[in-house]
mmCIF file of C-alpha atoms in Angstrom:
data_model
loop_
_atom_site.group_PDB
_atom_site.id
_atom_site.type_symbol
_atom_site.label_atom_id
_atom_site.label_comp_id
_atom_site.label_asym_id
_atom_site.label_seq_id
_atom_site.Cartn_x
_atom_site.Cartn_y
_atom_site.Cartn_z
ATOM 1 C CA UNK A 1 74.128 119.103 97.186
ATOM 2 C CA UNK A 2 76.963 116.645 96.554
ATOM 3 C CA UNK A 3 79.580 115.614 93.997
ATOM 4 C CA UNK A 4 79.818 111.873 93.422
ATOM 5 C CA UNK A 5 83.191 110.420 92.430
ATOM 6 C CA UNK A 6 84.870 107.014 92.772
ATOM 7 C CA UNK A 7 86.421 108.391 95.981
ATOM 8 C CA UNK A 8 83.086 109.200 97.632
ATOM 9 C CA UNK A 9 81.762 105.786 96.649
ATOM 10 C CA UNK A 10 84.800 103.947 97.996
ATOM 11 C CA UNK A 11 84.853 105.788 101.340
ATOM 12 C CA UNK A 12 81.046 105.986 101.570
ATOM 13 C CA UNK A 13 81.088 109.740 102.092
ATOM 14 C CA UNK A 14 78.915 112.508 100.706
ATOM 15 C CA UNK A 15 81.588 114.973 99.597
ATOM 16 C CA UNK A 16 85.054 114.403 98.032
ATOM 17 C CA UNK A 17 86.838 116.403 100.728
ATOM 18 C CA UNK A 18 89.394 114.846 103.063
ATOM 19 C CA UNK A 19 90.947 116.371 106.167
ATOM 20 C CA UNK A 20 94.736 116.184 106.146
ATOM 21 C CA UNK A 21 96.000 114.368 109.262
ATOM 22 C CA UNK A 22 97.863 117.381 110.616
ATOM 23 C CA UNK A 23 99.932 116.340 113.636
ATOM 24 C CA UNK A 24 98.064 117.399 116.814
ATOM 25 C CA UNK A 25 96.021 120.022 114.880
ATOM 26 C CA UNK A 26 93.659 117.411 113.404
ATOM 27 C CA UNK A 27 92.295 116.095 116.683
ATOM 28 C CA UNK A 28 89.060 114.239 117.324
ATOM 29 C CA UNK A 29 87.002 117.435 117.428
ATOM 30 C CA UNK A 30 88.018 118.459 113.897
ATOM 31 C CA UNK A 31 87.771 114.905 112.575
ATOM 32 C CA UNK A 32 84.234 114.646 113.937
ATOM 33 C CA UNK A 33 83.202 117.990 112.435
ATOM 34 C CA UNK A 34 84.532 117.161 108.955
ATOM 35 C CA UNK A 35 83.091 113.643 108.883
ATOM 36 C CA UNK A 36 79.685 114.736 110.156
ATOM 37 C CA UNK A 37 79.640 117.393 107.433
ATOM 38 C CA UNK A 38 79.932 114.658 104.804
ATOM 39 C CA UNK A 39 83.678 114.774 104.253
ATOM 40 C CA UNK A 40 86.304 112.347 105.550
ATOM 41 C CA UNK A 41 88.100 113.366 108.720
ATOM 42 C CA UNK A 42 91.570 111.881 109.290
ATOM 43 C CA UNK A 43 93.046 112.015 112.774
ATOM 44 C CA UNK A 44 96.597 113.371 112.905
ATOM 45 C CA UNK A 45 98.556 110.481 114.385
ATOM 46 C CA UNK A 46 101.746 112.278 113.357
ATOM 47 C CA UNK A 47 104.928 111.115 115.057
ATOM 48 C CA UNK A 48 103.003 108.837 117.369
ATOM 49 C CA UNK A 49 102.330 109.970 120.924
ATOM 50 C CA UNK A 50 100.536 106.997 122.426
ATOM 51 C CA UNK A 51 98.688 108.809 125.227
ATOM 52 C CA UNK A 52 97.361 111.430 122.793
ATOM 53 C CA UNK A 53 96.345 108.777 120.260
ATOM 54 C CA UNK A 54 94.494 106.699 122.847
ATOM 55 C CA UNK A 55 92.710 109.753 124.211
ATOM 56 C CA UNK A 56 91.643 111.076 120.806
ATOM 57 C CA UNK A 57 90.551 107.714 119.382
ATOM 58 C CA UNK A 58 88.430 107.140 122.500
ATOM 59 C CA UNK A 59 86.596 110.361 121.712
ATOM 60 C CA UNK A 60 85.796 109.017 118.243
ATOM 61 C CA UNK A 61 84.083 105.910 119.606
ATOM 62 C CA UNK A 62 80.613 107.411 119.179
ATOM 63 C CA UNK A 63 81.247 108.829 115.707
ATOM 64 C CA UNK A 64 79.031 107.006 113.237
ATOM 65 C CA UNK A 65 80.406 108.730 110.128
ATOM 66 C CA UNK A 66 83.462 107.259 108.338
ATOM 67 C CA UNK A 67 86.866 108.535 109.479
ATOM 68 C CA UNK A 68 90.533 107.676 109.160
ATOM 69 C CA UNK A 69 93.799 107.907 111.106
ATOM 70 C CA UNK A 70 97.068 109.104 109.572
ATOM 71 C CA UNK A 71 100.709 108.465 110.449
ATOM 72 C CA UNK A 72 104.161 109.596 109.362
ATOM 73 C CA UNK A 73 105.335 106.256 108.024
ATOM 74 C CA UNK A 74 109.001 106.424 108.967
ATOM 75 C CA UNK A 75 108.051 107.450 112.495
ATOM 76 C CA UNK A 76 105.444 104.675 112.804
ATOM 77 C CA UNK A 77 108.215 102.225 111.930
ATOM 78 C CA UNK A 78 109.863 103.223 115.223
ATOM 79 C CA UNK A 79 106.629 102.648 117.181
ATOM 80 C CA UNK A 80 104.767 99.948 115.225
ATOM 81 C CA UNK A 81 102.595 99.112 118.226
ATOM 82 C CA UNK A 82 100.664 102.341 117.597
ATOM 83 C CA UNK A 83 99.081 100.814 114.520
ATOM 84 C CA UNK A 84 97.247 98.446 116.856
ATOM 85 C CA UNK A 85 95.935 101.385 118.875
ATOM 86 C CA UNK A 86 94.688 102.995 115.665
ATOM 87 C CA UNK A 87 93.051 99.870 114.257
ATOM 88 C CA UNK A 88 91.297 99.221 117.590
ATOM 89 C CA UNK A 89 89.334 102.425 116.937
ATOM 90 C CA UNK A 90 87.918 100.781 113.774
ATOM 91 C CA UNK A 91 88.725 103.546 111.287
ATOM 92 C CA UNK A 92 87.525 103.218 107.709
ATOM 93 C CA UNK A 93 91.077 103.923 106.526
ATOM 94 C CA UNK A 94 94.663 104.335 107.641
ATOM 95 C CA UNK A 95 96.706 106.992 105.843
ATOM 96 C CA UNK A 96 100.480 106.573 105.573
ATOM 97 C CA UNK A 97 102.808 109.323 104.376
ATOM 98 C CA UNK A 98 106.568 109.686 103.867
ATOM 99 C CA UNK A 99 107.930 106.171 103.738
ATOM 100 C CA UNK A 100 107.394 102.609 102.557
ATOM 101 C CA UNK A 101 103.877 101.417 103.463
ATOM 102 C CA UNK A 102 104.663 97.778 102.654
ATOM 103 C CA UNK A 103 105.428 96.594 106.231
ATOM 104 C CA UNK A 104 102.089 97.900 107.499
ATOM 105 C CA UNK A 105 99.776 97.224 104.563
ATOM 106 C CA UNK A 106 98.854 93.577 105.306
ATOM 107 C CA UNK A 107 97.748 94.346 108.860
ATOM 108 C CA UNK A 108 95.748 97.378 107.743
ATOM 109 C CA UNK A 109 93.997 95.460 104.989
ATOM 110 C CA UNK A 110 93.328 92.395 107.123
ATOM 111 C CA UNK A 111 91.632 94.658 109.683
ATOM 112 C CA UNK A 112 89.201 95.746 106.988
ATOM 113 C CA UNK A 113 90.515 99.306 106.685
ATOM 114 C CA UNK A 114 91.364 101.040 103.434
ATOM 115 C CA UNK A 115 94.978 101.998 102.832
ATOM 116 C CA UNK A 116 95.538 105.616 101.798
ATOM 117 C CA UNK A 117 99.076 106.501 100.709
ATOM 118 C CA UNK A 118 100.413 110.010 100.166
ATOM 119 C CA UNK A 119 102.994 110.224 97.394
ATOM 120 C CA UNK A 120 105.148 112.880 95.743
ATOM 121 C CA UNK A 121 106.400 111.108 92.606
ATOM 122 C CA UNK A 122 105.937 108.051 90.393
ATOM 123 C CA UNK A 123 108.353 105.820 92.302
ATOM 124 C CA UNK A 124 106.477 106.404 95.558
ATOM 125 C CA UNK A 125 103.150 105.832 93.789
ATOM 126 C CA UNK A 126 104.290 102.502 92.319
ATOM 127 C CA UNK A 127 105.537 101.408 95.728
ATOM 128 C CA UNK A 128 102.175 102.323 97.262
ATOM 129 C CA UNK A 129 100.181 100.520 94.577
ATOM 130 C CA UNK A 130 102.361 97.430 94.914
ATOM 131 C CA UNK A 131 101.655 97.508 98.656
ATOM 132 C CA UNK A 132 97.916 97.504 97.964
ATOM 133 C CA UNK A 133 96.993 101.175 98.329
ATOM 134 C CA UNK A 134 93.287 101.838 97.821
ATOM 135 C CA UNK A 135 93.721 105.606 97.399
ATOM 136 C CA UNK A 136 96.679 107.760 96.341
ATOM 137 C CA UNK A 137 97.134 111.286 97.684
ATOM 138 C CA UNK A 138 99.126 113.297 95.126
ATOM 139 C CA UNK A 139 100.748 115.971 97.304
ATOM 140 C CA UNK A 140 102.243 118.983 95.562
ATOM 141 C CA UNK A 141 104.944 121.244 96.923
ATOM 142 C CA UNK A 142 102.408 123.987 97.699
ATOM 143 C CA UNK A 143 101.235 121.974 100.697
ATOM 144 C CA UNK A 144 102.001 123.041 104.232
ATOM 145 C CA UNK A 145 104.198 120.870 106.396
ATOM 146 C CA UNK A 146 106.418 118.274 104.817
ATOM 147 C CA UNK A 147 106.516 117.480 101.133
ATOM 148 C CA UNK A 148 108.729 117.492 98.081
ATOM 149 C CA UNK A 149 109.295 119.706 95.058
ATOM 150 C CA UNK A 150 106.764 118.943 92.310
ATOM 151 C CA UNK A 151 103.712 121.161 91.927
ATOM 152 C CA UNK A 152 100.167 119.934 92.433
ATOM 153 C CA UNK A 153 99.090 120.801 88.894
ATOM 154 C CA UNK A 154 102.001 118.729 87.534
ATOM 155 C CA UNK A 155 101.734 115.818 89.948
ATOM 156 C CA UNK A 156 97.984 115.151 89.912
ATOM 157 C CA UNK A 157 97.572 114.273 86.211
ATOM 158 C CA UNK A 158 100.789 112.254 86.345
ATOM 159 C CA UNK A 159 99.401 110.187 89.216
ATOM 160 C CA UNK A 160 96.017 109.851 87.514
ATOM 161 C CA UNK A 161 97.733 108.487 84.404
ATOM 162 C CA UNK A 162 99.879 106.118 86.460
ATOM 163 C CA UNK A 163 96.914 104.829 88.481
ATOM 164 C CA UNK A 164 95.001 104.296 85.218
ATOM 165 C CA UNK A 165 91.659 103.991 86.975
ATOM 166 C CA UNK A 166 92.781 101.301 89.424
ATOM 167 C CA UNK A 167 92.415 103.558 92.463
ATOM 168 C CA UNK A 168 91.125 107.102 93.060
ATOM 169 C CA UNK A 169 93.693 109.884 93.142
ATOM 170 C CA UNK A 170 93.211 112.747 95.610
ATOM 171 C CA UNK A 171 94.895 116.126 95.108
ATOM 172 C CA UNK A 172 96.685 117.940 97.939
ATOM 173 C CA UNK A 173 98.659 121.165 98.099
ATOM 174 C CA UNK A 174 97.524 124.757 97.640
ATOM 175 C CA UNK A 175 93.786 123.981 97.662
ATOM 176 C CA UNK A 176 91.383 125.876 99.904
ATOM 177 C CA UNK A 177 88.151 126.542 98.014
ATOM 178 C CA UNK A 178 85.735 125.215 95.413
ATOM 179 C CA UNK A 179 87.881 126.473 92.558
ATOM 180 C CA UNK A 180 90.646 124.160 93.714
ATOM 181 C CA UNK A 181 88.317 121.168 93.961
ATOM 182 C CA UNK A 182 86.840 121.848 90.519
ATOM 183 C CA UNK A 183 90.277 122.348 88.965
ATOM 184 C CA UNK A 184 91.655 119.134 90.440
ATOM 185 C CA UNK A 185 88.636 117.186 89.219
ATOM 186 C CA UNK A 186 89.262 118.507 85.727
ATOM 187 C CA UNK A 187 92.807 117.132 86.069
ATOM 188 C CA UNK A 188 91.345 113.737 86.929
ATOM 189 C CA UNK A 189 91.359 113.758 90.727
ATOM 190 C CA UNK A 190 88.476 112.168 92.576
ATOM 191 C CA UNK A 191 88.678 114.664 95.419
ATOM 192 C CA UNK A 192 90.954 116.862 97.522
ATOM 193 C CA UNK A 193 92.771 116.658 100.831
ATOM 194 C CA UNK A 194 92.927 119.945 102.754
ATOM 195 C CA UNK A 195 95.198 120.907 105.615
ATOM 196 C CA UNK A 196 95.740 124.650 105.933
ATOM 197 C CA UNK A 197 92.101 125.532 105.181
ATOM 198 C CA UNK A 198 90.944 123.290 108.039
ATOM 199 C CA UNK A 199 93.727 124.559 110.320
ATOM 200 C CA UNK A 200 91.885 127.901 110.197
ATOM 201 C CA UNK A 201 88.635 126.431 111.507
ATOM 202 C CA UNK A 202 86.904 126.636 114.875
ATOM 203 C CA UNK A 203 87.461 122.961 115.684
ATOM 204 C CA UNK A 204 91.175 122.742 114.845
ATOM 205 C CA UNK A 205 93.381 122.188 117.892
ATOM 206 C CA UNK A 206 95.751 125.010 116.997
ATOM 207 C CA UNK A 207 96.550 128.241 118.802
ATOM 208 C CA UNK A 208 94.264 131.130 117.981
ATOM 209 C CA UNK A 209 97.293 133.286 117.160
ATOM 210 C CA UNK A 210 98.447 130.699 114.616
ATOM 211 C CA UNK A 211 95.020 130.722 112.988
ATOM 212 C CA UNK A 212 95.035 134.525 112.921
ATOM 213 C CA UNK A 213 98.412 134.538 111.185
ATOM 214 C CA UNK A 214 97.140 132.135 108.542
ATOM 215 C CA UNK A 215 94.242 134.477 107.797
ATOM 216 C CA UNK A 216 96.550 137.508 107.604
ATOM 217 C CA UNK A 217 99.099 135.848 105.290
ATOM 218 C CA UNK A 218 99.252 135.808 101.506
ATOM 219 C CA UNK A 219 100.473 132.994 99.261
ATOM 220 C CA UNK A 220 103.954 134.508 99.152
ATOM 221 C CA UNK A 221 104.219 134.408 102.944
ATOM 222 C CA UNK A 222 105.394 130.786 103.163
ATOM 223 C CA UNK A 223 108.762 129.146 102.677
ATOM 224 C CA UNK A 224 109.851 125.539 102.132
ATOM 225 C CA UNK A 225 113.097 124.392 103.689
ATOM 226 C CA UNK A 226 114.741 122.726 106.685
ATOM 227 C CA UNK A 227 114.989 125.631 109.120
ATOM 228 C CA UNK A 228 112.154 124.666 111.430
ATOM 229 C CA UNK A 229 113.254 121.019 111.385
ATOM 230 C CA UNK A 230 116.805 121.977 112.315
ATOM 231 C CA UNK A 231 115.480 124.299 114.994
ATOM 232 C CA UNK A 232 113.582 121.522 116.730
ATOM 233 C CA UNK A 233 116.264 118.845 116.228
ATOM 234 C CA UNK A 234 113.996 116.763 114.001
ATOM 235 C CA UNK A 235 115.569 116.598 110.555
ATOM 236 C CA UNK A 236 113.559 114.564 108.066
ATOM 237 C CA UNK A 237 114.891 112.117 105.478
ATOM 238 C CA UNK A 238 115.372 113.377 101.924
ATOM 239 C CA UNK A 239 113.625 114.493 99.782
ATOM 240 C CA UNK A 240 111.173 115.914 102.308
ATOM 241 C CA UNK A 241 111.347 119.499 103.504
ATOM 242 C CA UNK A 242 108.830 121.581 105.448
ATOM 243 C CA UNK A 243 106.679 124.559 104.461
ATOM 244 C CA UNK A 244 105.591 127.112 107.048
ATOM 245 C CA UNK A 245 104.783 130.800 107.355
ATOM 246 C CA UNK A 246 107.744 133.132 107.106
ATOM 247 C CA UNK A 247 108.462 134.674 110.523
ATOM 248 C CA UNK A 248 111.363 136.432 112.240
ATOM 249 C CA UNK A 249 113.098 133.130 112.949
ATOM 250 C CA UNK A 250 112.914 132.030 109.317
ATOM 251 C CA UNK A 251 114.181 135.415 108.086
ATOM 252 C CA UNK A 252 117.084 135.195 110.514
ATOM 253 C CA UNK A 253 118.282 131.798 109.256
ATOM 254 C CA UNK A 254 117.307 131.576 105.565
ATOM 255 C CA UNK A 255 120.582 131.103 103.714
ATOM 256 C CA UNK A 256 122.432 130.468 106.987
ATOM 257 C CA UNK A 257 121.426 126.854 107.569
ATOM 258 C CA UNK A 258 125.014 125.667 108.072
ATOM 259 C CA UNK A 259 125.530 128.292 110.768
ATOM 260 C CA UNK A 260 122.248 127.207 112.362
ATOM 261 C CA UNK A 261 123.512 123.603 112.515
ATOM 262 C CA UNK A 262 126.711 124.818 114.159
ATOM 263 C CA UNK A 263 124.642 126.539 116.867
ATOM 264 C CA UNK A 264 121.806 124.042 116.993
ATOM 265 C CA UNK A 265 121.800 123.487 120.771
ATOM 266 C CA UNK A 266 121.189 127.150 121.563
ATOM 267 C CA UNK A 267 118.725 127.583 118.692
ATOM 268 C CA UNK A 268 116.780 124.470 119.678
ATOM 269 C CA UNK A 269 116.453 125.674 123.271
ATOM 270 C CA UNK A 270 115.190 129.062 122.084
ATOM 271 C CA UNK A 271 112.787 127.411 119.658
ATOM 272 C CA UNK A 272 111.389 125.002 122.265
ATOM 273 C CA UNK A 273 110.757 127.870 124.676
ATOM 274 C CA UNK A 274 108.998 129.854 121.964
ATOM 275 C CA UNK A 275 106.805 126.912 121.031
ATOM 276 C CA UNK A 276 105.854 126.362 124.663
ATOM 277 C CA UNK A 277 104.915 130.024 125.142
ATOM 278 C CA UNK A 278 103.137 130.402 121.793
ATOM 279 C CA UNK A 279 105.654 132.884 120.401
ATOM 280 C CA UNK A 280 105.102 132.489 116.652
ATOM 281 C CA UNK A 281 107.736 135.048 115.781
ATOM 282 C CA UNK A 282 110.079 132.128 116.455
ATOM 283 C CA UNK A 283 107.943 128.965 116.511
ATOM 284 C CA UNK A 284 106.634 127.876 113.125
ATOM 285 C CA UNK A 285 103.046 128.084 111.946
ATOM 286 C CA UNK A 286 102.999 125.125 109.593
ATOM 287 C CA UNK A 287 100.884 126.185 106.632
ATOM 288 C CA UNK A 288 100.836 125.998 102.843
ATOM 289 C CA UNK A 289 100.456 128.416 99.971
ATOM 290 C CA UNK A 290 96.671 128.193 100.293
ATOM 291 C CA UNK A 291 96.950 130.833 103.030
ATOM 292 C CA UNK A 292 96.371 133.444 100.339
ATOM 293 C CA UNK A 293 92.836 132.077 99.921
ATOM 294 C CA UNK A 294 91.988 131.948 103.626
ATOM 295 C CA UNK A 295 90.531 134.972 105.389
ATOM 296 C CA UNK A 296 88.331 133.637 108.196
ATOM 297 C CA UNK A 297 87.988 130.952 110.870
ATOM 298 C CA UNK A 298 84.566 129.342 110.384
ATOM 299 C CA UNK A 299 83.238 125.984 111.571
ATOM 300 C CA UNK A 300 84.609 123.051 109.553
ATOM 301 C CA UNK A 301 81.126 122.148 108.333
ATOM 302 C CA UNK A 302 80.801 125.586 106.770
ATOM 303 C CA UNK A 303 84.124 125.129 104.997
ATOM 304 C CA UNK A 304 82.942 121.831 103.505
ATOM 305 C CA UNK A 305 79.641 123.351 102.385
ATOM 306 C CA UNK A 306 81.276 126.389 100.780
ATOM 307 C CA UNK A 307 83.739 124.294 98.822
ATOM 308 C CA UNK A 308 81.153 121.847 97.549
ATOM 309 C CA UNK A 309 78.647 124.532 96.532
ATOM 310 C CA UNK A 310 81.267 126.587 94.715
ATOM 311 C CA UNK A 311 82.813 123.572 92.983
ATOM 312 C CA UNK A 312 79.461 122.273 91.822
ATOM 313 C CA UNK A 313 78.518 125.660 90.373
ATOM 314 C CA UNK A 314 81.868 125.896 88.616
ATOM 315 C CA UNK A 315 81.585 122.422 87.146
ATOM 316 C CA UNK A 316 78.076 123.214 85.958
ATOM 317 C CA UNK A 317 79.324 126.433 84.339
ATOM 318 C CA UNK A 318 77.348 128.804 86.552
ATOM 319 C CA UNK A 319 80.309 130.860 87.783
ATOM 320 C CA UNK A 320 84.070 131.192 87.425
ATOM 321 C CA UNK A 321 85.135 132.633 90.771
ATOM 322 C CA UNK A 322 83.957 133.445 94.264
ATOM 323 C CA UNK A 323 82.503 136.645 92.816
ATOM 324 C CA UNK A 324 79.495 134.875 91.349
ATOM 325 C CA UNK A 325 77.728 134.318 88.026
ATOM 326 C CA UNK A 326 79.277 134.893 84.596
ATOM 327 C CA UNK A 327 79.016 133.749 80.938
ATOM 328 C CA UNK A 328 80.744 130.393 81.417
ATOM 329 C CA UNK A 329 83.638 129.200 79.203
ATOM 330 C CA UNK A 330 82.271 125.713 79.899
ATOM 331 C CA UNK A 331 79.347 126.582 77.618
ATOM 332 C CA UNK A 332 80.629 125.682 74.179
ATOM 333 C CA UNK A 333 79.220 125.232 70.688
ATOM 334 C CA UNK A 334 78.724 127.063 67.405
ATOM 335 C CA UNK A 335 75.984 128.926 65.602
ATOM 336 C CA UNK A 336 74.601 130.201 68.893
ATOM 337 C CA UNK A 337 73.689 126.704 70.061
ATOM 338 C CA UNK A 338 75.399 125.918 73.367
ATOM 339 C CA UNK A 339 76.258 122.627 74.942
ATOM 340 C CA UNK A 340 77.071 122.250 78.615
ATOM 341 C CA UNK A 341 80.135 120.148 79.287
ATOM 342 C CA UNK A 342 79.664 117.575 82.000
ATOM 343 C CA UNK A 343 82.198 117.357 84.779
ATOM 344 C CA UNK A 344 82.826 113.650 85.250
ATOM 345 C CA UNK A 345 85.748 111.765 86.654
ATOM 346 C CA UNK A 346 87.920 110.022 84.039
ATOM 347 C CA UNK A 347 88.055 107.103 86.448
ATOM 348 C CA UNK A 348 84.395 106.246 85.929
#
């Protein structure tokens, strides 16, 4: 069972599901599991720790399925040599997020890799397209980790209209099941990129307590702001802020960010110790609003299969929720005669 879109054709994958390159969390084990399941695993290059990147890319040497490697663009600019490490692993694509991809695009393209660019507004999308992006990731504010302020349901159709069929648009932010995939396809997306849902998987390189907290949370249990960035002395450039689960540390400092900055040395020391010991009452669990849809920690392959099966049934009008079958609103017509609407990408 598969859903064919311009995205799956371009990346030569079976399912239109991409793994978000979560820093450290999306290691080679999770990338391998997602790619072997027919999706597209993207290694979390993050801020760029060379030893980690070399170790994890070496583990991908035997992977025959397509995969990618993702970087925080402004951080890669400080360590441009890491792009060579990534390209030596022969990924199908390099994903760049949060910064101008232009300085890196020629080298990526000349190596034969696709360029995936995550964007949060039209200006960023135009910059990415001008740089030669092959795929746009439209990331809404519901996403975990860093992002901006526009919602996924607003941003995706805007990016689809701007791309005008030139490149596939992938939706990110607040998506964790087949309903999300089906909904984003109806908005024109060629697929979805998932972070939090794959964080709560067996193969993710996250702490078990962090995964448990994701499963126990609801969609109102996250907050977007700068508290965890301030607390680790790693403030991002505007307009990007971070979303994570609300914990005791966040409750302590929400609305008191100026005071936090005035005491940043002591707070940072406390935060670093908590992160080292796995104390998530202080250290952040970086997760998005999709936590309200996540209740278990299955293998990544099972996550891919669930999403695809549910989305396909929704798009065919066989069900409208995880609860099962129903008289579908996608069955339309008059005089008792019904016509099934086809779910096709507007980019085809």
